[in-house]
Tab-separated table of C-alpha atoms in Angstrom:
chain	number	residue	atom	x	y	z
A	1	UNK	CA	35.424	12.964	61.277
A	2	UNK	CA	36.039	9.398	60.944
A	3	UNK	CA	38.910	7.032	62.177
A	4	UNK	CA	39.758	3.387	62.188
A	5	UNK	CA	37.523	2.391	64.565
A	6	UNK	CA	34.490	3.473	62.227
A	7	UNK	CA	36.319	1.704	59.141
A	8	UNK	CA	36.379	-1.426	61.579
A	9	UNK	CA	32.568	-0.853	62.507
A	10	UNK	CA	31.909	-0.927	58.622
A	11	UNK	CA	33.814	-3.901	57.938
A	12	UNK	CA	31.957	-5.849	61.069
A	13	UNK	CA	28.740	-4.845	58.891
A	14	UNK	CA	30.279	-6.351	55.725
A	15	UNK	CA	31.083	-8.913	57.191
A	16	UNK	CA	27.309	-10.104	58.230
A	17	UNK	CA	26.505	-9.550	54.152
A	18	UNK	CA	29.402	-11.868	53.321
A	19	UNK	CA	28.310	-14.415	55.692
A	20	UNK	CA	25.011	-14.273	54.119
A	21	UNK	CA	26.369	-14.282	50.222
A	22	UNK	CA	28.044	-17.142	51.070
A	23	UNK	CA	25.104	-18.855	52.391
A	24	UNK	CA	23.820	-18.372	49.038
A	25	UNK	CA	26.507	-19.169	47.040
A	26	UNK	CA	27.865	-22.333	48.385
A	27	UNK	CA	26.036	-25.320	50.512
A	28	UNK	CA	23.921	-25.245	53.278
A	29	UNK	CA	27.418	-25.778	55.073
A	30	UNK	CA	28.738	-22.829	53.928
A	31	UNK	CA	31.076	-25.381	52.380
A	32	UNK	CA	31.735	-24.914	48.407
A	33	UNK	CA	31.386	-28.468	47.036
A	34	UNK	CA	31.613	-29.163	43.018
A	35	UNK	CA	28.878	-30.315	41.100
A	36	UNK	CA	28.012	-33.539	38.828
A	37	UNK	CA	28.616	-33.627	35.205
A	38	UNK	CA	26.428	-35.443	32.808
A	39	UNK	CA	27.038	-37.692	30.689
A	40	UNK	CA	26.774	-35.176	27.754
A	41	UNK	CA	29.372	-32.824	29.101
A	42	UNK	CA	31.333	-36.124	29.440
A	43	UNK	CA	31.468	-37.019	26.865
A	44	UNK	CA	31.434	-34.370	23.995
A	45	UNK	CA	33.254	-31.682	26.245
A	46	UNK	CA	35.279	-33.085	27.986
A	47	UNK	CA	37.062	-36.358	26.348
A	48	UNK	CA	36.029	-34.770	22.773
A	49	UNK	CA	33.926	-38.149	21.814
A	50	UNK	CA	30.423	-38.638	20.162
A	51	UNK	CA	27.602	-39.425	23.110
A	52	UNK	CA	27.093	-42.698	21.754
A	53	UNK	CA	30.981	-44.177	21.688
A	54	UNK	CA	30.856	-43.056	25.018
A	55	UNK	CA	27.475	-44.765	26.279
A	56	UNK	CA	28.849	-47.746	24.475
A	57	UNK	CA	31.958	-48.201	26.579
A	58	UNK	CA	30.251	-48.084	29.708
A	59	UNK	CA	27.909	-50.721	28.767
A	60	UNK	CA	30.640	-52.944	27.163
A	61	UNK	CA	33.072	-52.662	30.159
A	62	UNK	CA	31.264	-52.742	33.637
A	63	UNK	CA	34.453	-52.022	35.519
A	64	UNK	CA	34.298	-48.775	34.195
A	65	UNK	CA	32.614	-45.924	36.915
A	66	UNK	CA	29.092	-45.225	35.682
A	67	UNK	CA	28.245	-42.678	37.619
A	68	UNK	CA	24.472	-41.434	39.309
A	69	UNK	CA	21.693	-41.841	36.937
A	70	UNK	CA	18.704	-40.172	37.347
A	71	UNK	CA	15.281	-41.201	38.238
A	72	UNK	CA	14.302	-41.562	34.514
A	73	UNK	CA	17.294	-43.176	33.702
A	74	UNK	CA	17.697	-40.603	30.747
A	75	UNK	CA	21.187	-39.123	31.987
A	76	UNK	CA	24.410	-40.310	33.904
A	77	UNK	CA	26.337	-37.943	36.271
A	78	UNK	CA	29.574	-37.878	37.250
A	79	UNK	CA	32.070	-36.509	39.839
A	80	UNK	CA	35.249	-35.100	38.590
A	81	UNK	CA	37.372	-38.416	40.546
A	82	UNK	CA	34.999	-40.582	38.384
A	83	UNK	CA	36.205	-38.147	35.280
A	84	UNK	CA	39.550	-39.121	35.910
A	85	UNK	CA	39.100	-42.902	36.692
A	86	UNK	CA	37.481	-43.100	33.182
A	87	UNK	CA	40.253	-41.367	31.653
A	88	UNK	CA	42.875	-43.346	33.154
A	89	UNK	CA	41.342	-46.601	31.779
A	90	UNK	CA	39.638	-45.530	28.702
A	91	UNK	CA	41.289	-45.233	25.307
A	92	UNK	CA	39.499	-44.315	22.033
A	93	UNK	CA	41.311	-45.822	18.701
A	94	UNK	CA	44.009	-47.062	21.375
A	95	UNK	CA	45.010	-43.513	22.336
A	96	UNK	CA	45.048	-42.679	25.956
A	97	UNK	CA	42.764	-39.401	27.045
A	98	UNK	CA	45.228	-38.512	29.942
A	99	UNK	CA	46.735	-35.002	29.027
A	100	UNK	CA	50.174	-34.605	27.294
A	101	UNK	CA	53.061	-33.944	29.959
A	102	UNK	CA	56.943	-33.710	29.350
A	103	UNK	CA	58.570	-36.224	31.292
A	104	UNK	CA	60.732	-35.856	34.080
A	105	UNK	CA	59.881	-32.090	34.254
A	106	UNK	CA	58.847	-30.002	37.278
A	107	UNK	CA	55.207	-28.690	37.179
A	108	UNK	CA	55.108	-25.534	34.407
A	109	UNK	CA	54.482	-22.246	36.498
A	110	UNK	CA	52.522	-19.182	34.922
A	111	UNK	CA	51.672	-15.925	36.124
A	112	UNK	CA	48.666	-13.798	35.428
A	113	UNK	CA	49.332	-10.437	35.971
A	114	UNK	CA	48.875	-7.136	35.169
A	115	UNK	CA	48.232	-3.587	36.747
A	116	UNK	CA	44.861	-3.003	36.518
A	117	UNK	CA	42.293	-3.909	38.682
A	118	UNK	CA	38.989	-5.544	36.830
A	119	UNK	CA	41.533	-6.865	33.748
A	120	UNK	CA	40.201	-10.187	34.463
A	121	UNK	CA	43.511	-12.086	36.270
A	122	UNK	CA	41.311	-13.808	39.385
A	123	UNK	CA	38.365	-14.643	36.234
A	124	UNK	CA	41.314	-15.950	34.166
A	125	UNK	CA	43.148	-17.929	36.524
A	126	UNK	CA	39.881	-19.614	38.352
A	127	UNK	CA	38.759	-20.565	34.401
A	128	UNK	CA	42.109	-21.649	33.387
A	129	UNK	CA	42.353	-23.676	36.974
A	130	UNK	CA	38.999	-25.318	36.537
A	131	UNK	CA	39.764	-26.015	32.664
A	132	UNK	CA	43.381	-27.707	32.929
A	133	UNK	CA	41.715	-29.925	36.026
A	134	UNK	CA	38.879	-31.231	33.764
A	135	UNK	CA	41.388	-31.586	31.173
A	136	UNK	CA	43.083	-33.923	33.581
A	137	UNK	CA	45.859	-32.059	35.083
A	138	UNK	CA	47.047	-31.280	38.811
A	139	UNK	CA	46.425	-27.603	39.920
A	140	UNK	CA	47.927	-25.985	42.331
A	141	UNK	CA	47.115	-22.411	42.551
A	142	UNK	CA	48.912	-19.594	44.307
A	143	UNK	CA	46.775	-16.832	45.259
A	144	UNK	CA	48.860	-13.739	45.845
A	145	UNK	CA	46.410	-11.224	45.838
A	146	UNK	CA	45.412	-10.120	49.131
A	147	UNK	CA	41.923	-9.195	48.041
A	148	UNK	CA	42.033	-13.009	48.140
A	149	UNK	CA	38.970	-12.750	45.374
A	150	UNK	CA	40.391	-16.235	43.696
A	151	UNK	CA	40.737	-17.935	47.424
A	152	UNK	CA	37.348	-17.258	48.327
A	153	UNK	CA	36.039	-18.209	44.479
A	154	UNK	CA	37.872	-21.835	45.405
A	155	UNK	CA	35.972	-21.914	48.423
A	156	UNK	CA	38.155	-20.790	51.349
A	157	UNK	CA	37.043	-18.028	53.568
A	158	UNK	CA	38.436	-18.645	56.825
A	159	UNK	CA	42.035	-18.259	56.105
A	160	UNK	CA	44.873	-17.330	58.661
A	161	UNK	CA	47.914	-14.826	56.952
A	162	UNK	CA	50.737	-17.295	58.696
A	163	UNK	CA	49.798	-19.807	55.969
A	164	UNK	CA	49.686	-17.150	53.191
A	165	UNK	CA	52.589	-16.283	50.501
A	166	UNK	CA	53.670	-13.724	53.605
A	167	UNK	CA	54.202	-16.802	55.824
A	168	UNK	CA	56.496	-18.700	53.216
A	169	UNK	CA	58.327	-15.368	52.655
A	170	UNK	CA	58.624	-14.816	56.342
A	171	UNK	CA	59.594	-18.673	56.635
A	172	UNK	CA	62.301	-18.322	53.778
A	173	UNK	CA	63.951	-15.165	55.542
A	174	UNK	CA	64.189	-17.338	58.602
A	175	UNK	CA	65.904	-19.839	56.813
A	176	UNK	CA	67.742	-18.362	54.350
A	177	UNK	CA	69.621	-16.453	56.937
A	178	UNK	CA	70.105	-19.248	58.936
A	179	UNK	CA	71.680	-20.656	55.887
A	180	UNK	CA	74.107	-17.895	55.257
A	181	UNK	CA	74.911	-17.728	59.130
A	182	UNK	CA	76.880	-20.786	58.436
A	183	UNK	CA	79.316	-19.663	56.521
A	184	UNK	CA	80.888	-18.414	59.294
A	185	UNK	CA	84.284	-17.908	56.938
A	186	UNK	CA	84.816	-16.152	54.082
A	187	UNK	CA	85.664	-18.634	50.967
A	188	UNK	CA	88.301	-16.397	49.736
A	189	UNK	CA	89.793	-14.403	52.406
A	190	UNK	CA	88.769	-16.112	55.641
A	191	UNK	CA	87.550	-13.618	57.723
A	192	UNK	CA	84.269	-14.243	59.456
A	193	UNK	CA	81.660	-12.631	57.483
A	194	UNK	CA	78.816	-10.648	59.738
A	195	UNK	CA	76.086	-12.281	61.434
A	196	UNK	CA	72.119	-11.864	60.795
A	197	UNK	CA	69.983	-11.312	63.637
A	198	UNK	CA	65.971	-12.235	63.177
A	199	UNK	CA	64.584	-10.407	66.378
A	200	UNK	CA	62.607	-12.551	68.725
A	201	UNK	CA	58.958	-11.247	67.313
A	202	UNK	CA	59.430	-12.931	64.021
A	203	UNK	CA	61.562	-15.805	64.875
A	204	UNK	CA	59.306	-16.813	67.714
A	205	UNK	CA	56.181	-16.739	65.301
A	206	UNK	CA	56.637	-20.519	64.458
A	207	UNK	CA	56.997	-19.478	60.865
A	208	UNK	CA	60.219	-21.020	60.068
A	209	UNK	CA	58.647	-24.506	61.457
A	210	UNK	CA	55.904	-24.926	59.413
A	211	UNK	CA	56.142	-27.635	56.643
A	212	UNK	CA	55.680	-27.208	53.137
A	213	UNK	CA	52.237	-28.843	52.755
A	214	UNK	CA	51.219	-26.406	55.707
A	215	UNK	CA	50.740	-23.745	53.095
A	216	UNK	CA	48.800	-26.018	50.693
A	217	UNK	CA	44.847	-26.422	51.355
A	218	UNK	CA	42.755	-28.952	49.284
A	219	UNK	CA	39.788	-27.435	47.553
A	220	UNK	CA	36.407	-28.617	46.507
A	221	UNK	CA	38.240	-29.768	42.910
A	222	UNK	CA	39.781	-32.857	44.026
A	223	UNK	CA	42.743	-32.343	41.482
A	224	UNK	CA	43.024	-28.367	42.405
A	225	UNK	CA	44.933	-27.276	45.480
A	226	UNK	CA	45.720	-23.834	46.499
A	227	UNK	CA	47.853	-21.482	48.475
A	228	UNK	CA	45.220	-19.059	49.858
A	229	UNK	CA	45.368	-15.508	50.400
A	230	UNK	CA	43.420	-13.395	52.985
A	231	UNK	CA	42.352	-9.490	53.592
A	232	UNK	CA	45.102	-9.576	56.652
A	233	UNK	CA	48.199	-10.595	54.466
A	234	UNK	CA	48.114	-7.188	52.927
A	235	UNK	CA	50.815	-5.894	55.098
A	236	UNK	CA	53.675	-8.684	53.585
A	237	UNK	CA	54.709	-5.187	51.361
A	238	UNK	CA	55.478	-3.516	54.967
A	239	UNK	CA	56.872	-6.320	56.535
A	240	UNK	CA	58.781	-7.331	53.536
A	241	UNK	CA	60.509	-3.773	53.626
A	242	UNK	CA	61.367	-4.737	57.163
A	243	UNK	CA	62.847	-8.085	56.500
A	244	UNK	CA	65.045	-6.675	53.633
A	245	UNK	CA	66.109	-4.255	56.357
A	246	UNK	CA	66.946	-7.099	58.618
A	247	UNK	CA	69.261	-9.189	55.966
A	248	UNK	CA	70.149	-7.239	52.876
A	249	UNK	CA	71.457	-10.402	51.194
A	250	UNK	CA	68.423	-12.094	51.406
A	251	UNK	CA	67.283	-12.601	47.783
A	252	UNK	CA	63.629	-12.024	48.613
A	253	UNK	CA	62.047	-12.125	45.522
A	254	UNK	CA	62.890	-15.517	45.442
A	255	UNK	CA	60.905	-17.087	48.115
A	256	UNK	CA	58.269	-18.405	46.608
A	257	UNK	CA	60.575	-19.872	43.687
A	258	UNK	CA	62.169	-21.775	46.434
A	259	UNK	CA	59.483	-22.840	48.015
A	260	UNK	CA	57.858	-24.257	44.991
A	261	UNK	CA	61.498	-26.312	44.295
A	262	UNK	CA	60.825	-27.794	47.345
A	263	UNK	CA	57.635	-29.836	46.170
A	264	UNK	CA	57.894	-32.933	43.920
A	265	UNK	CA	58.516	-32.353	40.592
A	266	UNK	CA	55.444	-34.710	40.199
A	267	UNK	CA	53.607	-33.274	42.805
A	268	UNK	CA	51.322	-31.008	40.102
A	269	UNK	CA	51.464	-30.433	36.464
A	270	UNK	CA	50.481	-26.966	36.740
A	271	UNK	CA	51.413	-24.098	38.865
A	272	UNK	CA	49.063	-21.087	38.287
A	273	UNK	CA	49.339	-17.604	40.261
A	274	UNK	CA	47.228	-14.800	40.738
A	275	UNK	CA	49.089	-11.947	41.345
A	276	UNK	CA	47.936	-8.521	43.219
A	277	UNK	CA	47.408	-4.990	40.757
A	278	UNK	CA	50.857	-3.867	41.862
A	279	UNK	CA	54.103	-4.726	41.361
A	280	UNK	CA	55.719	-5.148	44.937
A	281	UNK	CA	56.928	-7.876	46.913
A	282	UNK	CA	54.369	-10.376	46.505
A	283	UNK	CA	53.857	-9.313	42.545
A	284	UNK	CA	58.021	-10.146	42.066
A	285	UNK	CA	57.550	-13.405	43.528
A	286	UNK	CA	55.167	-14.023	41.244
A	287	UNK	CA	56.810	-12.899	38.323
A	288	UNK	CA	60.365	-14.701	39.247
A	289	UNK	CA	58.656	-17.981	40.039
A	290	UNK	CA	57.481	-18.390	36.485
A	291	UNK	CA	58.055	-19.800	33.428
A	292	UNK	CA	55.396	-17.951	31.751
A	293	UNK	CA	53.783	-14.470	31.843
A	294	UNK	CA	50.194	-14.171	30.757
A	295	UNK	CA	49.087	-10.654	30.988
A	296	UNK	CA	45.124	-10.121	31.007
A	297	UNK	CA	43.482	-6.753	29.047
A	298	UNK	CA	40.820	-5.497	28.689
A	299	UNK	CA	39.366	-4.077	25.343
A	300	UNK	CA	39.727	-0.245	26.312
A	301	UNK	CA	42.543	2.538	25.588
A	302	UNK	CA	42.846	2.690	29.452
A	303	UNK	CA	43.754	-0.977	29.897
A	304	UNK	CA	45.984	-0.613	27.009
A	305	UNK	CA	47.949	2.731	28.838
A	306	UNK	CA	48.080	0.653	32.466
A	307	UNK	CA	49.017	-2.640	30.120
A	308	UNK	CA	52.100	-0.707	28.398
A	309	UNK	CA	53.055	0.644	32.029
A	310	UNK	CA	53.186	-2.387	33.561
A	311	UNK	CA	55.566	-4.182	30.770
A	312	UNK	CA	58.122	-1.030	31.347
A	313	UNK	CA	57.690	-1.103	35.066
A	314	UNK	CA	58.487	-4.869	35.239
A	315	UNK	CA	60.702	-4.782	32.672
A	316	UNK	CA	62.971	-1.867	35.334
A	317	UNK	CA	61.830	-4.270	38.291
A	318	UNK	CA	64.012	-7.069	36.742
A	319	UNK	CA	66.732	-5.575	35.404
A	320	UNK	CA	67.769	-4.059	38.976
A	321	UNK	CA	67.149	-7.792	40.592
A	322	UNK	CA	69.463	-8.883	37.860
A	323	UNK	CA	72.299	-7.067	39.629
A	324	UNK	CA	71.463	-9.605	42.564
A	325	UNK	CA	73.485	-11.915	41.040
A	326	UNK	CA	76.846	-12.753	43.227
A	327	UNK	CA	74.661	-12.970	46.422
A	328	UNK	CA	72.200	-15.748	44.919
A	329	UNK	CA	72.240	-18.966	46.090
A	330	UNK	CA	73.121	-21.593	43.233
A	331	UNK	CA	69.907	-23.735	42.867
A	332	UNK	CA	67.033	-24.347	40.233
A	333	UNK	CA	66.606	-20.693	39.471
A	334	UNK	CA	69.536	-17.933	37.755
A	335	UNK	CA	69.499	-14.375	37.012
A	336	UNK	CA	69.114	-12.094	35.209
A	337	UNK	CA	65.131	-13.617	34.954
A	338	UNK	CA	63.660	-15.261	31.573
A	339	UNK	CA	60.725	-16.489	30.452
A	340	UNK	CA	59.920	-19.063	27.964
A	341	UNK	CA	56.790	-17.160	26.659
A	342	UNK	CA	55.202	-14.141	27.497
A	343	UNK	CA	51.332	-13.527	25.830
A	344	UNK	CA	48.737	-11.199	26.088
A	345	UNK	CA	44.794	-12.098	26.602
A	346	UNK	CA	42.244	-9.856	25.794
A	347	UNK	CA	39.453	-9.793	28.210
A	348	UNK	CA	35.440	-8.783	28.479
A	349	UNK	CA	35.508	-8.685	24.858
A	350	UNK	CA	32.576	-8.087	22.493
A	351	UNK	CA	32.924	-8.936	19.007
A	352	UNK	CA	30.193	-6.458	18.041
A	353	UNK	CA	31.609	-3.462	19.644
A	354	UNK	CA	33.970	-1.214	17.096
A	355	UNK	CA	36.131	0.420	19.628
A	356	UNK	CA	36.850	-3.604	21.006
A	357	UNK	CA	37.688	-4.788	17.327
A	358	UNK	CA	39.957	-1.426	17.258
A	359	UNK	CA	41.905	-1.915	20.399
A	360	UNK	CA	42.106	-5.894	19.783
A	361	UNK	CA	43.665	-4.734	16.384
A	362	UNK	CA	45.916	-2.232	18.267
A	363	UNK	CA	47.386	-5.048	20.620
A	364	UNK	CA	47.953	-7.499	17.751
A	365	UNK	CA	49.553	-4.848	15.304
A	366	UNK	CA	52.129	-3.994	18.575
A	367	UNK	CA	52.511	-6.684	20.492
A	368	UNK	CA	52.267	-9.175	17.447
A	369	UNK	CA	52.333	-12.844	17.937
A	370	UNK	CA	52.327	-12.660	21.618
A	371	UNK	CA	48.824	-11.698	21.524
A	372	UNK	CA	46.231	-14.457	21.786
A	373	UNK	CA	43.884	-14.882	19.398
A	374	UNK	CA	41.187	-16.055	21.041
A	375	UNK	CA	39.872	-13.195	23.470
A	376	UNK	CA	37.554	-14.204	25.983
A	377	UNK	CA	34.210	-12.756	25.292
A	378	UNK	CA	32.113	-11.151	27.651
A	379	UNK	CA	28.437	-13.043	27.727
A	380	UNK	CA	25.637	-13.016	30.152
A	381	UNK	CA	26.985	-16.619	31.837
A	382	UNK	CA	30.487	-14.931	32.340
A	383	UNK	CA	28.892	-12.010	34.824
A	384	UNK	CA	26.462	-14.981	36.291
A	385	UNK	CA	29.693	-16.785	37.266
A	386	UNK	CA	31.488	-13.491	38.561
A	387	UNK	CA	28.380	-12.516	40.937
A	388	UNK	CA	28.589	-16.485	42.529
A	389	UNK	CA	32.289	-16.733	42.908
A	390	UNK	CA	32.130	-19.695	40.240
A	391	UNK	CA	33.600	-20.790	37.076
A	392	UNK	CA	31.293	-21.196	33.838
A	393	UNK	CA	32.426	-24.705	34.503
A	394	UNK	CA	31.000	-25.146	37.974
A	395	UNK	CA	27.552	-23.840	36.250
A	396	UNK	CA	25.133	-26.315	35.835
A	397	UNK	CA	23.631	-25.497	32.283
A	398	UNK	CA	20.288	-26.171	33.087
A	399	UNK	CA	20.205	-22.813	35.506
A	400	UNK	CA	20.149	-21.142	31.964
A	401	UNK	CA	19.736	-21.531	28.582
A	402	UNK	CA	21.643	-23.821	27.167
A	403	UNK	CA	23.160	-21.932	24.263
A	404	UNK	CA	24.424	-19.013	26.565
A	405	UNK	CA	26.009	-21.735	28.974
A	406	UNK	CA	27.373	-22.904	25.832
A	407	UNK	CA	28.817	-20.117	24.347
A	408	UNK	CA	30.220	-18.504	27.533
A	409	UNK	CA	32.108	-22.138	27.712
A	410	UNK	CA	33.315	-21.912	23.990
A	411	UNK	CA	35.128	-18.767	24.857
A	412	UNK	CA	36.742	-20.027	28.228
A	413	UNK	CA	37.272	-23.404	26.206
A	414	UNK	CA	39.066	-21.874	23.286
A	415	UNK	CA	41.180	-19.161	25.437
A	416	UNK	CA	42.502	-21.981	27.444
A	417	UNK	CA	43.005	-24.736	24.779
A	418	UNK	CA	45.402	-21.312	23.362
A	419	UNK	CA	47.028	-21.320	26.657
A	420	UNK	CA	47.620	-24.927	26.483
A	421	UNK	CA	49.240	-25.144	23.305
A	422	UNK	CA	51.579	-21.921	24.802
A	423	UNK	CA	52.491	-24.364	27.826
A	424	UNK	CA	52.904	-27.196	26.388
A	425	UNK	CA	55.589	-25.378	24.101
A	426	UNK	CA	56.945	-23.455	26.202
A	427	UNK	CA	57.192	-26.430	29.094
A	428	UNK	CA	59.741	-28.266	26.363
A	429	UNK	CA	62.026	-25.015	26.848
A	430	UNK	CA	62.479	-25.003	30.757
C-alpha cells in the first residue's frame, strides 16, 4: 500500500533529476540566459531587410549598436536590447522598424486555451511570446497552469504560490470584500447590507497588501515579464471554492481582469495567457480577461473531439456567468463576456500525413474562417526545443543543420504572423 509519504519520496527523487536537467539546460549558474542573434538573423529574419543594407547602415552610422564581433571578423552578434535600440534608431526607406500598435489603447490580451493536454498550449504561448519580443513588442505572460511548463521554460524554477494567479485571486477577494463592506446602506431602501467577513487565516497572509508589481517577474528576455505558476498553485481550485462561500457576491471570474486593469495602458503591448487543460476558476479568469481566444489542437480525431467539448462547456460556463451582471462592479469589463476574435490553430501537423490533412480540412469545414491557415508543423527542431525547455528562437542554429532550424522557425514565423494579423484587427475593435 502507498500513502502520501511515498508520493513525497518519489517527488524528492524527481526534484533531484530536475536540478540535473536544469544544469544541462540553463547556464552553469542554473539561471536561464538569452543568446545573442547573428547579423544574418537580425537583418533577414527580424528586420526583414537585405544583409548588405544592414551592414551598410552599421558602417555609415557609427552611433548604432555594433554588437559583438567574432574573432575572425566575419559575423556580428547582437543582444535583444541592442536589436531594440537598432529598431528605434533605424528607418528603412523612411519607414520605422517599430511594430504597429493602436494609439491610446491598453495591451491586447490573448488566451491560449483548450481541454486537451499535449495540444501545444504552452509551446504556442512560448513561441508567440518570443516571436512578439523579436518583433519589438513588450510582452507579459500569465501562467495559469499549475504544471508551470511556461514558467519553467522562461527560466523560473523557484516560485512561491503567493505570487501566482492564486495570490492575485486571494488579494482580489480581500479587496473586493472590503470594497463591498464600505457600502453600509442599500442605495434604494437605505437598509443595512450584510457584511462579509474574511477569516484571519486568509487575511493574515498579507496578500491584500501586495503591490501590482510583486506578482510580475523578469525573465532572460528583457522585454518579456511573467506572472509565473508553480505546482503548489494547484490548490487554487479548492481555495477558490472556499472563497466563493465566504463571499458569494465576489465576482471571482474577473479577479485577473481587475488586476490587469490596474496596469498602465502602456506598460505592455501584448498579454498572453497559458491556460490549464480544464475549465475551472483559473481558466475562467483567463478566458474572461481575454480579448481573443486562441485554441490550439492536435491533428487527431480525439483532439478534435476534445476541442468540440471544450468550446461547448466554455459556452455553458460563460452563459452561467452572464447572470452575475447585477452585482458586477462597474469598470472596463462587462457581461455577457464577448471576444473580439476566436481562432483555432492546428499543432504537431505533418503535411505528408493523410490523416492530418483530412483533419485540417475537417476543422476548416466546421470552423471556417476561424481556423488559422498556417498550422505549426512537427519538425526535429520543434521536438528538440521541447526537450530543452526552449523555443526555436532561443536555439542557436549552429547546433543543427541550418535548413532544419529554418524550417522549424519558418513554421512558427508563419503562425505568429497570422496571430499578429488577427491581433491587430481585433485590437481596433476593443
